[in-house]
Amino acid sequence: MVVSLDVTEAPPRFVRLISDYSTFVGASVCFQCLVTGSPRPSVRWYKDGVLLEGDRYCAQEEQNGLQSLTIEHLIQSDSGQYKCIATNRAGTAETCAVAVIPALFNSVVEPAKIIEKAEIIQVTAGEPAILEYTVTGTPELKTKWFKDGKPLPTSKKYRISFKNNIAQLKFYATEMQDSGEYTFEISNDVGISSCTTSFTVLGQSSRKHTSNIICPS
């Protein structure tokens, strides 16, 4: 006896469409849609008719048919029409949306820059200390701290913060081993700025010492 299996094919169908976005330079977007079909459709993403490829575009697919496209650190040229096309041997379907990313600062993208450097400080072991920098630049701004050329590790001895364009490295109680070369770095997609402080913590019996701040012009 021959058993015949009736396999039903179904063309792709979007049961959830991607949505338009209006956001700003430096932000991120995530287009999401839900597609069905049998056999399971393959999906490709396009912008203004051009297939999206490269590390900037993160396309993901879930087992339930949920599709997503994430783009981080947006620039103005990311504005345009985005399209998701699903295909299987039974047919093709598509869904479209528009992303609008206006330029900031009257179409000028401002590079990251340190505009106020850490003040001169005097430190004796056991005292608190703060290195503070004020910065400017178009978001998204990224900060990094280094000691003696190596990334500054997480520690309960100090707190690192960045709020309202002010970056701080706050020591709760300095120790002599905290001495070293501290570098603060601020960056965005169009610029980078850094400043290095030669920071010395003296023993209780030593006189206070003024730190030497070295910043590139």
mmCIF file of C-alpha atoms in Angstrom:
data_model
loop_
_atom_site.group_PDB
_atom_site.id
_atom_site.type_symbol
_atom_site.label_atom_id
_atom_site.label_comp_id
_atom_site.label_asym_id
_atom_site.label_seq_id
_atom_site.Cartn_x
_atom_site.Cartn_y
_atom_site.Cartn_z
ATOM 1 C CA MET A 1 0.000 0.000 0.000
ATOM 2 C CA VAL A 2 1.325 3.433 -0.942
ATOM 3 C CA VAL A 3 0.723 6.238 1.546
ATOM 4 C CA SER A 4 0.490 9.688 0.023
ATOM 5 C CA LEU A 5 1.319 12.663 2.249
ATOM 6 C CA ASP A 6 -0.454 15.865 1.313
ATOM 7 C CA VAL A 7 1.952 18.674 2.180
ATOM 8 C CA THR A 8 0.221 22.024 1.925
ATOM 9 C CA GLU A 9 2.325 24.941 0.789
ATOM 10 C CA ALA A 10 1.454 28.501 1.717
ATOM 11 C CA PRO A 11 3.019 31.690 0.376
ATOM 12 C CA PRO A 12 4.583 34.166 2.827
ATOM 13 C CA ARG A 13 2.187 36.462 4.659
ATOM 14 C CA PHE A 14 3.092 39.277 7.042
ATOM 15 C CA VAL A 15 0.799 39.188 10.065
ATOM 16 C CA ARG A 16 2.719 42.071 11.658
ATOM 17 C CA LEU A 17 4.165 44.874 9.527
ATOM 18 C CA ILE A 18 7.251 46.985 10.196
ATOM 19 C CA SER A 19 6.548 50.527 11.440
ATOM 20 C CA ASP A 20 7.876 53.959 10.497
ATOM 21 C CA TYR A 21 10.532 55.563 12.707
ATOM 22 C CA SER A 22 11.371 59.179 13.459
ATOM 23 C CA THR A 23 14.404 59.491 15.700
ATOM 24 C CA PHE A 24 17.745 61.316 15.959
ATOM 25 C CA VAL A 25 21.411 60.982 15.068
ATOM 26 C CA GLY A 26 23.218 58.626 17.449
ATOM 27 C CA ALA A 27 20.102 56.674 18.441
ATOM 28 C CA SER A 28 19.166 53.153 17.323
ATOM 29 C CA VAL A 29 16.170 51.600 15.556
ATOM 30 C CA CYS A 30 14.735 48.099 15.537
ATOM 31 C CA PHE A 31 12.305 47.160 12.763
ATOM 32 C CA GLN A 32 10.208 44.108 13.656
ATOM 33 C CA CYS A 33 7.698 42.051 11.695
ATOM 34 C CA LEU A 34 6.063 38.627 11.858
ATOM 35 C CA VAL A 35 5.810 36.422 8.780
ATOM 36 C CA THR A 36 4.165 33.045 8.181
ATOM 37 C CA GLY A 37 4.389 30.600 5.282
ATOM 38 C CA SER A 38 5.176 27.009 4.361
ATOM 39 C CA PRO A 39 7.918 26.142 3.812
ATOM 40 C CA ARG A 40 9.369 28.724 6.178
ATOM 41 C CA PRO A 41 10.207 31.840 4.154
ATOM 42 C CA SER A 42 13.697 33.248 3.792
ATOM 43 C CA VAL A 43 13.968 36.967 4.534
ATOM 44 C CA ARG A 44 16.104 39.797 3.179
ATOM 45 C CA TRP A 45 16.229 43.467 4.205
ATOM 46 C CA TYR A 46 16.648 46.417 1.822
ATOM 47 C CA LYS A 47 17.090 50.181 2.099
ATOM 48 C CA ASP A 48 16.010 52.281 -0.865
ATOM 49 C CA GLY A 49 16.125 49.130 -3.001
ATOM 50 C CA VAL A 50 19.659 48.111 -1.969
ATOM 51 C CA LEU A 51 20.288 44.868 -0.065
ATOM 52 C CA LEU A 52 21.563 45.606 3.451
ATOM 53 C CA GLU A 53 24.861 43.929 4.266
ATOM 54 C CA GLY A 54 27.677 44.574 6.732
ATOM 55 C CA ASP A 55 28.267 44.737 10.471
ATOM 56 C CA ARG A 56 26.078 47.822 11.018
ATOM 57 C CA TYR A 57 22.923 45.870 10.219
ATOM 58 C CA CYS A 58 21.923 43.147 12.680
ATOM 59 C CA ALA A 59 19.173 40.946 11.195
ATOM 60 C CA GLN A 60 17.706 38.228 13.423
ATOM 61 C CA GLU A 61 15.085 35.523 12.972
ATOM 62 C CA GLU A 62 13.140 33.719 15.706
ATOM 63 C CA GLN A 63 11.593 30.260 15.438
ATOM 64 C CA ASN A 64 8.065 31.702 15.568
ATOM 65 C CA GLY A 65 8.636 33.782 12.427
ATOM 66 C CA LEU A 66 9.515 37.045 14.189
ATOM 67 C CA GLN A 67 12.010 39.011 12.108
ATOM 68 C CA SER A 68 14.027 42.033 13.261
ATOM 69 C CA LEU A 69 16.550 44.485 11.861
ATOM 70 C CA THR A 70 18.557 46.596 14.334
ATOM 71 C CA ILE A 71 20.737 49.569 13.383
ATOM 72 C CA GLU A 72 22.746 51.351 16.089
ATOM 73 C CA HIS A 73 24.532 54.716 16.138
ATOM 74 C CA LEU A 74 22.329 56.195 13.422
ATOM 75 C CA ILE A 75 23.619 58.837 11.045
ATOM 76 C CA GLN A 76 21.518 61.137 8.880
ATOM 77 C CA SER A 77 22.114 59.061 5.744
ATOM 78 C CA ASP A 78 20.281 56.153 7.414
ATOM 79 C CA SER A 79 17.048 57.998 6.572
ATOM 80 C CA GLY A 80 15.078 56.254 3.831
ATOM 81 C CA GLN A 81 12.661 53.457 2.977
ATOM 82 C CA TYR A 82 13.301 50.060 4.551
ATOM 83 C CA LYS A 83 11.768 46.904 3.125
ATOM 84 C CA CYS A 84 11.570 43.326 4.360
ATOM 85 C CA ILE A 85 10.993 40.737 1.607
ATOM 86 C CA ALA A 86 10.000 37.165 2.494
ATOM 87 C CA THR A 87 10.213 34.398 -0.114
ATOM 88 C CA ASN A 88 9.472 30.690 -0.374
ATOM 89 C CA ARG A 89 8.673 28.456 -3.335
ATOM 90 C CA ALA A 90 4.971 29.300 -2.985
ATOM 91 C CA GLY A 91 5.413 33.050 -3.369
ATOM 92 C CA THR A 92 6.767 36.381 -2.100
ATOM 93 C CA ALA A 93 5.532 39.091 0.264
ATOM 94 C CA GLU A 94 6.961 42.374 1.489
ATOM 95 C CA THR A 95 6.446 45.086 4.085
ATOM 96 C CA CYS A 96 7.862 48.629 3.985
ATOM 97 C CA ALA A 97 8.495 51.482 6.417
ATOM 98 C CA VAL A 98 10.267 54.835 6.422
ATOM 99 C CA ALA A 99 12.957 56.021 8.842
ATOM 100 C CA VAL A 100 13.461 59.764 9.315
ATOM 101 C CA ILE A 101 16.675 60.834 11.074
ATOM 102 C CA PRO A 102 17.042 64.628 10.957
ATOM 103 C CA ALA A 103 20.457 66.160 11.535
ATOM 104 C CA LEU A 104 21.191 67.902 14.815
ATOM 105 C CA PHE A 105 22.684 71.327 15.438
ATOM 106 C CA ASN A 106 21.494 72.835 12.148
ATOM 107 C CA SER A 107 22.823 69.909 10.113
ATOM 108 C CA VAL A 108 26.251 70.096 11.794
ATOM 109 C CA VAL A 109 27.465 66.938 13.531
ATOM 110 C CA GLU A 110 29.722 68.098 16.358
ATOM 111 C CA PRO A 111 32.785 65.964 17.185
ATOM 112 C CA ALA A 112 33.425 64.856 20.753
ATOM 113 C CA LYS A 113 35.637 67.330 22.618
ATOM 114 C CA ILE A 114 36.803 68.021 26.169
ATOM 115 C CA ILE A 115 36.006 71.671 26.948
ATOM 116 C CA GLU A 116 36.831 71.789 30.682
ATOM 117 C CA LYS A 117 39.707 69.744 32.054
ATOM 118 C CA ALA A 118 40.213 68.270 35.509
ATOM 119 C CA GLU A 119 41.137 70.904 38.083
ATOM 120 C CA ILE A 120 44.511 70.836 39.793
ATOM 121 C CA ILE A 121 44.179 68.727 42.931
ATOM 122 C CA GLN A 122 46.283 68.009 46.006
ATOM 123 C CA VAL A 123 46.070 64.492 47.386
ATOM 124 C CA THR A 124 47.326 62.807 50.537
ATOM 125 C CA ALA A 125 46.625 59.133 51.241
ATOM 126 C CA GLY A 126 43.196 58.679 52.793
ATOM 127 C CA GLU A 127 41.690 61.776 51.220
ATOM 128 C CA PRO A 128 38.946 61.635 48.565
ATOM 129 C CA ALA A 129 39.706 62.920 45.076
ATOM 130 C CA ILE A 130 37.738 63.688 41.927
ATOM 131 C CA LEU A 131 38.889 63.939 38.331
ATOM 132 C CA GLU A 132 36.197 65.814 36.399
ATOM 133 C CA TYR A 133 35.827 66.726 32.729
ATOM 134 C CA THR A 134 33.132 68.638 30.864
ATOM 135 C CA VAL A 135 32.616 67.590 27.260
ATOM 136 C CA THR A 136 30.600 68.491 24.198
ATOM 137 C CA GLY A 137 29.618 66.685 21.006
ATOM 138 C CA THR A 138 26.735 65.113 19.120
ATOM 139 C CA PRO A 139 25.329 61.971 20.794
ATOM 140 C CA GLU A 140 26.035 59.153 21.175
ATOM 141 C CA LEU A 141 29.061 60.039 23.337
ATOM 142 C CA LYS A 142 31.218 57.204 24.658
ATOM 143 C CA THR A 143 33.627 57.497 27.580
ATOM 144 C CA LYS A 144 36.668 55.454 28.540
ATOM 145 C CA TRP A 145 39.105 55.657 31.446
ATOM 146 C CA PHE A 146 42.639 54.275 31.506
ATOM 147 C CA LYS A 147 45.393 53.942 34.093
ATOM 148 C CA ASP A 148 48.973 53.653 32.870
ATOM 149 C CA GLY A 149 47.713 52.901 29.367
ATOM 150 C CA LYS A 150 45.375 50.060 30.396
ATOM 151 C CA PRO A 151 41.556 50.162 30.730
ATOM 152 C CA LEU A 152 40.570 51.134 34.261
ATOM 153 C CA PRO A 153 38.960 48.081 35.909
ATOM 154 C CA THR A 154 35.788 48.137 37.980
ATOM 155 C CA SER A 155 36.481 48.714 41.679
ATOM 156 C CA LYS A 156 34.630 49.581 44.877
ATOM 157 C CA LYS A 157 37.391 52.108 45.628
ATOM 158 C CA TYR A 158 36.020 54.622 43.142
ATOM 159 C CA ARG A 159 32.937 55.535 41.128
ATOM 160 C CA ILE A 160 32.823 56.408 37.420
ATOM 161 C CA SER A 161 29.917 58.513 36.174
ATOM 162 C CA PHE A 162 28.851 60.428 33.074
ATOM 163 C CA LYS A 163 25.810 62.679 33.273
ATOM 164 C CA ASN A 164 24.819 65.958 31.618
ATOM 165 C CA ASN A 165 28.092 65.949 29.649
ATOM 166 C CA ILE A 166 30.166 65.805 32.856
ATOM 167 C CA ALA A 167 32.464 62.820 33.389
ATOM 168 C CA GLN A 168 33.809 62.022 36.854
ATOM 169 C CA LEU A 169 36.226 59.575 38.407
ATOM 170 C CA LYS A 170 35.680 59.806 42.168
ATOM 171 C CA PHE A 171 38.003 58.136 44.682
ATOM 172 C CA TYR A 172 36.380 57.581 48.071
ATOM 173 C CA ALA A 173 39.698 57.282 49.956
ATOM 174 C CA THR A 174 42.938 57.418 47.985
ATOM 175 C CA GLU A 175 45.811 55.005 48.542
ATOM 176 C CA MET A 176 49.432 55.299 47.464
ATOM 177 C CA GLN A 177 48.978 52.512 44.886
ATOM 178 C CA ASP A 178 46.383 54.717 43.162
ATOM 179 C CA SER A 179 49.265 56.819 41.839
ATOM 180 C CA GLY A 180 49.702 56.660 38.080
ATOM 181 C CA GLU A 181 48.842 58.171 34.708
ATOM 182 C CA TYR A 182 45.053 58.502 34.307
ATOM 183 C CA THR A 183 43.611 59.130 30.852
ATOM 184 C CA PHE A 184 40.029 60.137 30.099
ATOM 185 C CA GLU A 185 38.745 59.641 26.540
ATOM 186 C CA ILE A 186 35.498 60.857 24.969
ATOM 187 C CA SER A 187 34.418 59.881 21.450
ATOM 188 C CA ASN A 188 31.559 59.793 18.972
ATOM 189 C CA ASP A 189 31.240 58.822 15.311
ATOM 190 C CA VAL A 190 33.093 61.926 14.094
ATOM 191 C CA GLY A 191 35.729 62.686 16.710
ATOM 192 C CA ILE A 192 37.784 61.691 19.739
ATOM 193 C CA SER A 193 39.386 63.728 22.526
ATOM 194 C CA SER A 194 41.515 62.683 25.497
ATOM 195 C CA CYS A 195 43.340 64.113 28.488
ATOM 196 C CA THR A 196 45.991 62.510 30.728
ATOM 197 C CA THR A 197 46.632 63.382 34.376
ATOM 198 C CA SER A 198 49.789 62.416 36.243
ATOM 199 C CA PHE A 199 48.245 61.576 39.611
ATOM 200 C CA THR A 200 50.369 61.105 42.751
ATOM 201 C CA VAL A 201 49.140 60.035 46.181
ATOM 202 C CA LEU A 202 51.614 60.831 48.963
ATOM 203 C CA GLY A 203 51.927 59.256 52.393
ATOM 204 C CA GLN A 204 50.449 60.899 55.470
ATOM 205 C CA SER A 205 53.824 62.344 56.509
ATOM 206 C CA SER A 206 54.587 63.815 53.088
ATOM 207 C CA ARG A 207 53.557 67.257 51.970
ATOM 208 C CA LYS A 208 50.721 67.510 49.508
ATOM 209 C CA HIS A 209 51.608 67.313 45.846
ATOM 210 C CA THR A 210 50.002 69.071 42.904
ATOM 211 C CA SER A 211 48.987 66.789 40.043
ATOM 212 C CA ASN A 212 50.333 67.535 36.581
ATOM 213 C CA ILE A 213 47.632 67.570 33.896
ATOM 214 C CA ILE A 214 48.724 66.953 30.304
ATOM 215 C CA CYS A 215 46.173 67.538 27.556
ATOM 216 C CA PRO A 216 46.722 67.666 23.802
ATOM 217 C CA SER A 217 46.005 70.988 22.178
#
